[in-house]
Amino acid sequence: MERESLLDEELNGFQHTAKSPRSHPLLFDESLQRKPSVVIDDPAAVSRTVTRILEQWALSSPDIIVAFVSGTRSFTAWKNEDHRAALQKGIIKLLNATETWILDSGLDYGISRLIGNAVRNELQFRQSKREYEVYVRGYLKKRRHAILLMGVVPMSLLRGSDDETDGHDNDAAEDHPEKCDVNPSHTHFIFVKEPKQEVATAMRSQIIVELAAQVSRRRNPTFVREVQNTGVDEVSYQKGTVCHEQVPLIAVLIQGGMRALDMVHDYLKSDVPVLVIKGTGFLADILAFAYEEHKERGNNRSAMDIIRRDVSKRVARSFPGSKKDEDLTLMRNRIIDCVILGSQKEKELISVVESSEDLVDLDNYFLPAVFAARSRATNILKEQVRSDFLLTMKLNKPGIADSKILGRDEEQIFQVDNDLFEKALMWKGREKFVERFMEEDFALHRFLSHSRLLNLFRHAEDNDFFVNVVWHQVPRRYFEHTIEETFVTKDLNRIIEKLSGFSNFLSMHDLSSNYLGIFVTDEYDAERKAMNALMVWAVLMGRFQLAKTLWKFCEDPIPMALFVSALARGLAQHSRSTDTSVADRVSAQGREFSTMAIDVLDMSYKESNARTFDLLNQKFPDFNDRTPIKAAYISRNKYFLAHEACQIWLNRLWEGGLEITDSWNSRIPEEFKLVVSALLVFPIYFWIRYPAKNFVKDFSWVEHDKVDSGSINETTRLGYENVGQRDKNDLFHIDSLFDREGVDNTERKLKVLAELEGKNKSTRFRHSLKHAAPEAPASSSGSNLFINRNLPLWKKVYYLWSAPRTKFWIFQLFYWIYLAVFSVVVILPTCNDLGLDVIILIWTLFNVLEIALRTVYQIHHGFPVSLFRRGVEITFITGFVLLVAIFKTYFNFIRPLYTRSLMAFGLLYMYYRMVSVFFPMNSILGPMVYRIKRMITVDFLSFVRLALPFIVANMFVLQSVMYPDLPFSIETWRKGFYRAFFTLFIAFLGEIEYTPRCEAVRLRNETANKCWIGDYENYTCPTLGVMTYLLNIQYWIIMRLILVVLLNALFAATMIKVKEDSEFIYRYQRYRTVLDFASRSALPPPFSFLSYSFDWVIVCCVKTQGLGKQKEKILVGPRTVKLLENHAPAKRSYESYSYWMGLTKEYYRRKEREERAKNIAQDQVSRFKGLADDQKAIRGSLARLSDKLKQLEKASLVYFEEIKHNMSRKGHAKEGTLNQLSRLSPYPGTGIKRFLIPDHKVSWDTELSDYKPPSYCRDTYDFPVAERHYVDPEFTSRPRKDPAFWCWNATAVVGGKKIDRRTVAPPTDTEAGQVQYALDHRGLPRNIVGRTGLADRGNLCMYGPNLCVQVVLTRFRDDALRFLVAKTSTYPNLPSLFPSVSTCCRCLSIYWSVGSRATPFFRAKHLASAIVSTLRGSWWSLCLPFQTVP
């Protein structure tokens, strides 16, 4: 198949070919020319164009539409590439799970390129997989979901487009002016031709919303009519806000800018849910932050003001390229509008998810976002609920289906139909949905017919297991990949029988009849047959998890689990030759089902052992009328048979209803008592007891023809003698001795007992019917528990000889006698009397006859028999007898030694046969026999295969080197084999030694005979030399030191390996032995012909109408077989079914508790991690709250300080307040806020641990030119090279400039001399007055002291105090002069100097004018024009 055609099929659309390259001038690639595309240039034509698209492009109906929104001009790299890869995997997973349409900008840039690359890789993978399937299978397994990746492309951003944008896009990164091409991986294109970006963006969102609305209307017209009939307002219906919910539309925001914000706003106005991926940056992070803050803070005015302020900061920080404040304000307001639109009363249109590796499960976020945006009006729409549930089932989200769909279905309008159930079965991994359907009492018999079962085999998802493992078992193949109807009508039962041993398990006629309502028996039976068919389908498809889910609702869980275990075992055996890994996996599943059956049996046994033995005695018609024990044996389920209940049942059968007393001497073995009682008869009276509960029908006072035999025979069912005291004290214990089917059956049994009371005068039944039920247990514990006096002697002897345990020891006794006679015959001389030989041959023939008749009888009664093994045994023994007879007859022609050897081999076989017949019943020898068998059949055979090449090779090599001149004859072969094989046991050291006999004949002249190779004239002497020694040494090392040691190691490993398993094998084989002896005749060979002759006479009498069928049933066959056939009635009550189904569910609940108990450590670790994450989040919240509290505290302190300072100005402040003006914020001339310092923390003597004031140094070039020479450079951690420059508390001359860093502060009372200021941790001077909340020199020229003179000129005028100030741009200041400026000092000194140069002041105004003119001089550029103020 060509690649192009395959890709076209995957691209979901017809093959569109343009008429010429000019038809799509923007698609330069020829492959893009063939893709469907359309151009829309009119907003009014959107609806009409979308209708044409859906009609002409022939698109498949989607299940969900995803629109990705991102920046169209900038796309930054992801912070974590693993998150990007997870998003791509999540998109592909969604495309493969369901029919999904993905829409984006279609550009070969940003998120569109990311999605396009993922789609391209997926298409390449699909192409290679399809080619592989065609090459290997010759056909395509199934068609995957088509991929539709549609680009809604703004043409103004395309390279080669004539459209120009209307200016810079306000998108996230206005730094990407280049235009882009379309992405080649997109399948469809819709080009929007509109130069205005705002209009083009609105058209793109309008196209996507209209596309989803029209697809929904076309997909389900019934839904449209339902919407119109349910009261949904017409406006919502027309604009698509309700109709597009049938096909969910969801927008995904990743990064993005202004244009993406416009699209999100349009989507929210159309009630389209928006999923914001937080952590990708830009708009996505801002919108996520705003939405989360809005949910946390609420919708009050103060909260919205805080959100607006924070959003403004984030917008300014995320989009630094936006130069206009109006753009940022517009973006902030639009984000707030989106938040308000997304948080509605009944639904939430915005969902936020963190960017992480969990994006690989993108559908986990899509569905909750879609359902969170649904209004309550959709909960009453039946078609909408069904569509939503089907979508969750396609995506396999049972939890979301329960919580978001069924949990909101208050009207209970959702109903499970056959179509949904069939999809849940065919789609892999939908076990949770199947379980939910079954819990709703879904009727399987109304769902499953033979045609639907055939459809399940044909169209099930992932049928590789069925094709590779099961399909090869079909006798004929109709086609390579087509399953015809004859598969389910004929071949399916053959496959089941071949794999599990159950014949005619399914009936297609019954299935279809029950499906049509024509019940073959009743509705319960129809439901059970449908469940059986589904279980078979699940197992044959390899869907074992689904089989476990269905098994939970089986009416017969234990037989079904055993059946599945047998079926899985057969599948594992047949698949081991092709794929061992598949075989191991299937075998493990079979063992798991076996364990499930054992666990349920154990639960029942502990709760009510009466019900357990009821089950073990029950024959199930659906399973070939087999009991669970028999089914377990046929399926080789040794673990089930090893259960305590099964072993009790087996012991009951083994004992034959008898009990051996402990009278006389307890040291006498029970086996001895049993054998002596059987042979001598009279010990029966004191060694053998016959419990009444096992022999009720044999009471001498019971008339069988007038009593319901079925009711009485049920009391002899196996296992009831082990009913616990708890069950015996039950009010309905009488019923527990029968079938425990409920009160109705109990009443019926009480009526039977009432009838017995009227016919029997015994005190045992003289109680009234009213007290019959509660007093029955008391009577059973009295002297009438055993019926030795009432049972005739001949019946006692008959029951004793019919017990399997008696047969076992009698048969073994006679077999030992047979072996003793046989041994004497073999050891006697050949020419003895032929009488003993004839006796042995006749006895052996009777053994063969007994085996043959027993085999026929067992097959007739459905006993598990290995026909091959019995056939080989019968053939071998018969052949032995015939050969011995022939050899004895023609002894003149046959050497007597051969006859003796033949009889010796026969005797050896008879002795070995005893090991397999009698030893498995012994609790010690039985496991040992299995271990020996395992060592021989596995380890020793493997050893022989390994050692055979060495034995054969050295047989020839050693013979040729040691005896090179020995003539070729039988003796040569004998000596070679003898030496090579028996080296395993002994070392032939004598052959490699020099002997005098051989040395006497050593050759002296080597050239005497050219054809002679050896060293001796006698060729029987071994030739010795270096080569001889080397060859013998290497062979001995390999055989004696390596292979023999390896064999011992294998034996030891096997002993350890099967140590635990051998006990189960012993119990499993014990069942076969017990049934084998239970079906044998009462008399051992050679007397067994008497028992069989009696049976033949009875049968002949029945044929001639001499006896009735009832008498034949009583007289013919062993009593133990009758015990096996006394099972509970085939028709069981609904109460019994409910009990076992409830027990199965309780088993699952117990398993869940055990799993939770096992995962406690892991859960605790997960919880600890969750707590750690929560603690981390709480710490972050507390840190943010602490910061806010600190900010609030600082703000309150600022307000408090301002209030206090204002009060100080008015004369209300306390004395001693320091640095009021120097602690005000902001710092003059800047926007720097000082570190807030309370008044009591100003002093350096008071500790302030978190004191970290901001640093500020005015740039040197901001000072006047005249003063720049005196400005200190910015201090760093590395001081200047000239240490004299930083002469703290001293003066220095540096570069001809005098630097005085002394302070002129007056000393305090405790100080003497000049005041010394301290240095901080950086080595800078600290303010001697206290903290100011700012570090470094600020607006001052120098670090440390800056001497300043403030001129205060006052005057009184008009009774008002006036003073001179410098007018600045903010507030007036007193004129300040720095004494360090020498010019300033000289200018001012003329007004205060004393001497001839002193200028007298005549009037106050002259002084003011002189000072003002001085201050206005060019030497002080900092001074602004001065004026006189009041």
mmCIF file of C-alpha atoms in Angstrom, residues 922-1032:
data_model
loop_
_atom_site.group_PDB
_atom_site.id
_atom_site.type_symbol
_atom_site.label_atom_id
_atom_site.label_comp_id
_atom_site.label_asym_id
_atom_site.label_seq_id
_atom_site.Cartn_x
_atom_site.Cartn_y
_atom_site.Cartn_z
ATOM 1 C CA ASN A 922 0.946 -42.169 52.739
ATOM 2 C CA SER A 923 1.513 -38.669 54.104
ATOM 3 C CA ILE A 924 5.270 -39.258 54.294
ATOM 4 C CA LEU A 925 5.927 -41.440 51.272
ATOM 5 C CA GLY A 926 3.555 -39.515 49.003
ATOM 6 C CA PRO A 927 5.598 -36.267 48.882
ATOM 7 C CA MET A 928 8.809 -38.302 48.616
ATOM 8 C CA VAL A 929 7.462 -40.193 45.608
ATOM 9 C CA TYR A 930 6.703 -36.892 43.899
ATOM 10 C CA ARG A 931 10.201 -35.589 44.608
ATOM 11 C CA ILE A 932 11.787 -38.743 43.206
ATOM 12 C CA LYS A 933 9.588 -38.505 40.137
ATOM 13 C CA ARG A 934 10.580 -34.886 39.649
ATOM 14 C CA MET A 935 14.279 -35.692 40.017
ATOM 15 C CA ILE A 936 14.066 -38.517 37.491
ATOM 16 C CA THR A 937 11.847 -36.866 34.888
ATOM 17 C CA VAL A 938 13.451 -33.443 35.022
ATOM 18 C CA ASP A 939 16.895 -33.403 36.579
ATOM 19 C CA PHE A 940 18.207 -36.788 35.517
ATOM 20 C CA LEU A 941 16.928 -36.460 31.973
ATOM 21 C CA SER A 942 18.571 -33.055 31.718
ATOM 22 C CA PHE A 943 21.766 -34.564 33.059
ATOM 23 C CA VAL A 944 21.612 -37.377 30.488
ATOM 24 C CA ARG A 945 21.134 -34.907 27.667
ATOM 25 C CA LEU A 946 24.118 -32.941 28.896
ATOM 26 C CA ALA A 947 26.372 -35.935 29.526
ATOM 27 C CA LEU A 948 25.474 -37.921 26.410
ATOM 28 C CA PRO A 949 27.877 -36.073 24.057
ATOM 29 C CA PHE A 950 30.777 -36.594 26.481
ATOM 30 C CA ILE A 951 29.961 -40.298 26.966
ATOM 31 C CA VAL A 952 29.643 -41.055 23.255
ATOM 32 C CA ALA A 953 32.718 -39.044 22.276
ATOM 33 C CA ASN A 954 34.989 -40.586 24.890
ATOM 34 C CA MET A 955 33.619 -44.061 24.185
ATOM 35 C CA PHE A 956 35.232 -43.900 20.734
ATOM 36 C CA VAL A 957 38.231 -41.764 21.631
ATOM 37 C CA LEU A 958 39.461 -43.816 24.586
ATOM 38 C CA GLN A 959 38.849 -47.107 22.792
ATOM 39 C CA SER A 960 40.797 -46.005 19.722
ATOM 40 C CA VAL A 961 43.802 -44.718 21.702
ATOM 41 C CA MET A 962 44.057 -47.416 24.368
ATOM 42 C CA TYR A 963 43.262 -50.425 22.143
ATOM 43 C CA PRO A 964 44.265 -49.354 18.661
ATOM 44 C CA ASP A 965 44.766 -52.913 17.341
ATOM 45 C CA LEU A 966 41.638 -54.546 18.796
ATOM 46 C CA PRO A 967 39.601 -56.166 15.996
ATOM 47 C CA PHE A 968 36.278 -54.475 15.210
ATOM 48 C CA SER A 969 33.552 -56.630 16.763
ATOM 49 C CA ILE A 970 30.787 -56.612 19.351
ATOM 50 C CA GLU A 971 33.473 -56.797 22.014
ATOM 51 C CA THR A 972 34.840 -53.446 20.806
ATOM 52 C CA TRP A 973 31.445 -51.805 21.305
ATOM 53 C CA ARG A 974 30.966 -53.486 24.661
ATOM 54 C CA LYS A 975 34.308 -52.394 26.076
ATOM 55 C CA GLY A 976 33.873 -48.834 24.820
ATOM 56 C CA PHE A 977 30.376 -48.454 26.263
ATOM 57 C CA TYR A 978 31.331 -50.205 29.474
ATOM 58 C CA ARG A 979 34.232 -47.880 30.102
ATOM 59 C CA ALA A 980 32.444 -44.662 29.096
ATOM 60 C CA PHE A 981 29.181 -45.239 30.972
ATOM 61 C CA PHE A 982 30.349 -46.905 34.134
ATOM 62 C CA THR A 983 32.928 -44.201 34.707
ATOM 63 C CA LEU A 984 29.982 -42.398 36.325
ATOM 64 C CA PHE A 985 30.214 -44.836 39.186
ATOM 65 C CA ILE A 986 33.782 -46.214 39.264
ATOM 66 C CA ALA A 987 37.190 -45.316 37.836
ATOM 67 C CA PHE A 988 38.968 -47.936 35.724
ATOM 68 C CA LEU A 989 42.399 -47.386 37.150
ATOM 69 C CA GLY A 990 43.616 -50.893 36.332
ATOM 70 C CA GLU A 991 43.623 -50.104 32.600
ATOM 71 C CA ILE A 992 46.192 -47.339 32.931
ATOM 72 C CA GLU A 993 48.703 -49.365 34.956
ATOM 73 C CA TYR A 994 51.694 -51.289 33.584
ATOM 74 C CA THR A 995 51.257 -55.062 34.154
ATOM 75 C CA PRO A 996 53.901 -57.840 33.893
ATOM 76 C CA ARG A 997 51.641 -59.741 31.546
ATOM 77 C CA CYS A 998 51.625 -56.973 28.993
ATOM 78 C CA GLU A 999 55.259 -55.994 29.469
ATOM 79 C CA ALA A 1000 56.294 -59.498 28.484
ATOM 80 C CA VAL A 1001 54.817 -59.016 25.031
ATOM 81 C CA ARG A 1002 55.978 -55.447 24.390
ATOM 82 C CA LEU A 1003 57.166 -54.884 20.823
ATOM 83 C CA ARG A 1004 60.886 -54.199 20.578
ATOM 84 C CA ASN A 1005 61.171 -53.627 16.829
ATOM 85 C CA GLU A 1006 58.699 -51.013 15.714
ATOM 86 C CA THR A 1007 59.343 -51.625 12.030
ATOM 87 C CA ALA A 1008 58.526 -55.312 12.213
ATOM 88 C CA ASN A 1009 54.907 -54.747 11.246
ATOM 89 C CA LYS A 1010 53.897 -51.573 9.561
ATOM 90 C CA CYS A 1011 50.162 -52.116 10.276
ATOM 91 C CA TRP A 1012 50.587 -52.564 14.018
ATOM 92 C CA ILE A 1013 49.882 -49.413 16.095
ATOM 93 C CA GLY A 1014 49.997 -50.511 19.731
ATOM 94 C CA ASP A 1015 52.987 -51.150 21.978
ATOM 95 C CA TYR A 1016 52.217 -54.800 22.628
ATOM 96 C CA GLU A 1017 51.839 -57.897 20.537
ATOM 97 C CA ASN A 1018 48.694 -58.766 22.521
ATOM 98 C CA TYR A 1019 45.990 -56.325 21.347
ATOM 99 C CA THR A 1020 44.091 -56.760 24.617
ATOM 100 C CA CYS A 1021 46.838 -54.897 26.439
ATOM 101 C CA PRO A 1022 46.153 -51.158 26.684
ATOM 102 C CA THR A 1023 48.624 -48.827 25.024
ATOM 103 C CA LEU A 1024 49.783 -46.298 27.595
ATOM 104 C CA GLY A 1025 51.358 -42.927 27.072
ATOM 105 C CA VAL A 1026 50.962 -39.204 27.551
ATOM 106 C CA MET A 1027 47.945 -39.023 25.257
ATOM 107 C CA THR A 1028 46.244 -41.910 27.040
ATOM 108 C CA TYR A 1029 46.658 -40.248 30.404
ATOM 109 C CA LEU A 1030 45.490 -36.845 29.134
ATOM 110 C CA LEU A 1031 42.350 -38.248 27.549
ATOM 111 C CA ASN A 1032 41.429 -40.299 30.613
#
